[in-house]
Coordinates of C-alpha atoms in Angstrom, one line a residue:
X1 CA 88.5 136.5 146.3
X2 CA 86.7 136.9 143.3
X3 CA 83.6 138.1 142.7
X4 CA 80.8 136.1 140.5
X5 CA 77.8 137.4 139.2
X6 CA 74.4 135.4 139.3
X7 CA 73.9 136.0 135.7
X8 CA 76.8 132.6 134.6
X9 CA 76.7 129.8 136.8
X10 CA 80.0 128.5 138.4
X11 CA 79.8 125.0 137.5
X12 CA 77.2 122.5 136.7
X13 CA 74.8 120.3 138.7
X14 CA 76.6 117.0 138.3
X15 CA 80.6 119.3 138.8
X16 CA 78.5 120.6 141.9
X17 CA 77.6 117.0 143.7
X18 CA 80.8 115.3 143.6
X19 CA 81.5 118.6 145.6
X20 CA 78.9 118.3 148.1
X21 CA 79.6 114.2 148.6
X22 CA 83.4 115.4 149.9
X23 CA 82.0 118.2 151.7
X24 CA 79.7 116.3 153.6
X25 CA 82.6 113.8 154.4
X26 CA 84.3 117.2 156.4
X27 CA 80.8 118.3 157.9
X28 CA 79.9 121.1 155.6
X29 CA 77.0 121.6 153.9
X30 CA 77.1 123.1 150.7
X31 CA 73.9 124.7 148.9
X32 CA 73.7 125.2 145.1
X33 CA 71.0 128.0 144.2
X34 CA 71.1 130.3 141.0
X35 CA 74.2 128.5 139.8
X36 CA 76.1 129.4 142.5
X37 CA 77.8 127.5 145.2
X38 CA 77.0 128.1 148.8
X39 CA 78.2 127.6 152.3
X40 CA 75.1 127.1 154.8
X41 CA 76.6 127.5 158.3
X42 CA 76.4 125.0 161.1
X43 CA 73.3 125.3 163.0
X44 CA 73.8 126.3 166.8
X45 CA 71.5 125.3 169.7
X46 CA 69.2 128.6 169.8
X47 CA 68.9 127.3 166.0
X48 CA 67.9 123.7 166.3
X49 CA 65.5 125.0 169.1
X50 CA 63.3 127.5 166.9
X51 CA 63.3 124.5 164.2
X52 CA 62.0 122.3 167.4
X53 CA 59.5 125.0 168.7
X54 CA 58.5 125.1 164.8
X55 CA 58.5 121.5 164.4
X56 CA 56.1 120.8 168.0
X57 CA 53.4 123.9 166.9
X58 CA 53.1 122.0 163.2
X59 CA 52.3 118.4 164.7
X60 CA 50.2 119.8 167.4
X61 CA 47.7 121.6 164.6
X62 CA 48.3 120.0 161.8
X63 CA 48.9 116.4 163.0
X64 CA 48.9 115.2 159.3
X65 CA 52.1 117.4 158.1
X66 CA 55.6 116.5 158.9
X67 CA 58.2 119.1 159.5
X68 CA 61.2 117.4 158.0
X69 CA 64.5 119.3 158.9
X70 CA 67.2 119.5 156.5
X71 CA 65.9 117.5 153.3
X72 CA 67.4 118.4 150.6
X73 CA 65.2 120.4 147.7
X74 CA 65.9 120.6 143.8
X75 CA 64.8 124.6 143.4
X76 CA 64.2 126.7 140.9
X77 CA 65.0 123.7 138.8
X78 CA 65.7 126.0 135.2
X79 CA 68.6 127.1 136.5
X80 CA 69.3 124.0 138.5
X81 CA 68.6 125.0 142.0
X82 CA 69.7 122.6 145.1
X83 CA 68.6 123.8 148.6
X84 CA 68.9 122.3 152.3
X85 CA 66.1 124.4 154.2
X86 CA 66.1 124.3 157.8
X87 CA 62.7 122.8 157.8
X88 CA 60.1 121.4 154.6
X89 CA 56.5 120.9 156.0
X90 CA 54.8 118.5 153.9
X91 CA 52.3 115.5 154.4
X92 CA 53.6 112.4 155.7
X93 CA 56.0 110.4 153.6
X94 CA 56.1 112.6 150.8
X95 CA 59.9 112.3 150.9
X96 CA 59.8 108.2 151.2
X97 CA 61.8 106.8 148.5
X98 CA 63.2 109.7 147.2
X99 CA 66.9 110.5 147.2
X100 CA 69.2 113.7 149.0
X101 CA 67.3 116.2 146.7
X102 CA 63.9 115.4 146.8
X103 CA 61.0 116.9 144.2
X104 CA 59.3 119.7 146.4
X105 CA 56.1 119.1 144.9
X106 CA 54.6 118.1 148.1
X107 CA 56.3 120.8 150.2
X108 CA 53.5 123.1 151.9
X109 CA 56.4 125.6 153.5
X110 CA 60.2 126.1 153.8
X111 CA 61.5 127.5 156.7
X112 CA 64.9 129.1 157.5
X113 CA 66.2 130.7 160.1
X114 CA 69.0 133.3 160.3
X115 CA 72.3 132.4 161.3
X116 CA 74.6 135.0 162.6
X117 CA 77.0 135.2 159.4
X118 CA 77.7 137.4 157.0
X119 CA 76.3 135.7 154.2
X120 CA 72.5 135.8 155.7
X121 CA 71.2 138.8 154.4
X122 CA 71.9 137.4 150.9
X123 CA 71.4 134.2 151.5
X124 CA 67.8 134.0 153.6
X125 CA 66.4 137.2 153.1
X126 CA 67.0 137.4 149.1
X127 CA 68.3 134.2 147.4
X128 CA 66.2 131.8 148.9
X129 CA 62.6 133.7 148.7
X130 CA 63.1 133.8 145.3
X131 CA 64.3 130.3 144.6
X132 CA 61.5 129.2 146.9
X133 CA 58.9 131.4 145.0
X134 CA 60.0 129.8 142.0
X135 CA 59.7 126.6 142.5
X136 CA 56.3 127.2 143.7
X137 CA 56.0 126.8 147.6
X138 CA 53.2 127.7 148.7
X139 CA 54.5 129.1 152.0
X140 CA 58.5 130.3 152.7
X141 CA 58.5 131.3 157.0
X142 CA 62.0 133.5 157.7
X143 CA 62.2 133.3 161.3
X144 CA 65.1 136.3 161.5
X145 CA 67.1 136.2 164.6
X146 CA 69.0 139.4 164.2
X147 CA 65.7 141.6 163.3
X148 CA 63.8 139.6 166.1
X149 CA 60.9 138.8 163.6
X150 CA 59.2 136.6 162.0
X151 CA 58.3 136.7 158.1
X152 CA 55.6 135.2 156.1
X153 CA 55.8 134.9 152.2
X154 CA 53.1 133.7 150.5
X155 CA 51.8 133.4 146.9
X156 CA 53.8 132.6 145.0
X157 CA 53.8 134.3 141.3
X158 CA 56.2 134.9 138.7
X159 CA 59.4 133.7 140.5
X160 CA 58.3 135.9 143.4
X161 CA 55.9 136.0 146.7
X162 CA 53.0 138.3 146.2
X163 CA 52.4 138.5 149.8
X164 CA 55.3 139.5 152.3
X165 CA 54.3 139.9 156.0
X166 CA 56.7 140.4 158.7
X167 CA 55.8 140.5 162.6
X168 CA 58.3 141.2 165.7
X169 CA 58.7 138.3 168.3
X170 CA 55.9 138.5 170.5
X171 CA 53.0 138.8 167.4
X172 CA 50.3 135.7 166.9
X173 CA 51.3 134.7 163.0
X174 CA 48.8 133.2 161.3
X175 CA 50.6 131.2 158.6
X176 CA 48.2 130.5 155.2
X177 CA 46.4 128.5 153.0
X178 CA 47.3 125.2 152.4
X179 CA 49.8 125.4 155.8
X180 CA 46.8 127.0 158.7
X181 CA 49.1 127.0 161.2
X182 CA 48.8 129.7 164.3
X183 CA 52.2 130.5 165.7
X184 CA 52.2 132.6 169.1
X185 CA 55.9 133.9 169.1
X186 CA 56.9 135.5 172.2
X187 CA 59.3 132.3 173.1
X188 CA 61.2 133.3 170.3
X189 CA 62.8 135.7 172.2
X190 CA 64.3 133.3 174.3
X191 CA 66.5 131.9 171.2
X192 CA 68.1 135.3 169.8
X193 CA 70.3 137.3 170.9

């Protein structure tokens, strides 16, 4: 297999989604981030029930967000970005109209959360907090289900967070300005190995 570097991208954005429509067709879901084209893996059930657990804590305290799973981002749009986060939180109906790959403008927070592959170090814990910082989300929340933890980035600045704050299972979180949403995580446990 050869190796790319980050520095060339692999294809361009239009080469890119006629690759993701047949994908899709075979239930794979492909990411394009720094010019380079991802696999993100299928979630399992401990997955979709953090992104539930996230999901009912959100619309409990902030009942005027939405925590819309899987909605396709443009990121980092100068180098042409296109991300699937496991979660946007964003006022209601900011995605209404808009296509697979949304604007993020009105997104408050990303979330991701690990999967057990080999790809997630570089992928969740590297790629993705800078494309996200990028772009300008306010909030990115790593919920890491191989460290047991739970990571805050916040402030974004110069294509990075200024803030990075990570907590074992079991911590309160507070998560920040504009999101101001308390997260007690010891049920967490439950969903990680």
């Amino acid at each position: 297999m050869a190796v790319m570097t980050t520095e060339r991208p692999q294809m361009e954005l239009a080469q890119f989604r006629e690759i993701a429509i047949t994908a899709e067709r075979e239930e794979v879901v492909l990411e394009f981030i720094n010019g380079r084209i991802g696999v993100k893996p299928v979630p399992d059930g401990d997955h979709g029930e953090i992104i539930m657990w996230l999901l009912e804590r959100c619309m409990a305290q902030r009942p005027d967000l939405r925590l819309y799973p899987e909605q396709g981002l443009q990121v980092a749009s100068y180098r042409n970005g296109l991300a699937k986060p496991d979660g946007s939180l964003a006022p209601r109906r900011t995605f209404a109209g808009q296509g697979e790959w949304a604007d993020p403008a009105g997104v408050l927070m990303v979330v991701e959360v690990t999967s057990y592959d080999a790809d997630a170090n570089r992928r969740d814990r590297l790629e993705k907090p800078r494309a996200y910082a990028e772009t300008g989300i306010p909030v990115f929340l790593l919920v890491d289900r191989d460290e047991g933890s739970v990571t805050v980035h916040s402030e974004p600045s110069n294509g990075r967070y200024e803030s990075v704050v990570t907590l074992a299972y079991g911590h309160v979180v507070q998560l920040p300005e504009p999101v101001n949403v308390t997260l007690e995580t010891e049920e967490l446990k439950d969903f990680s190995r």
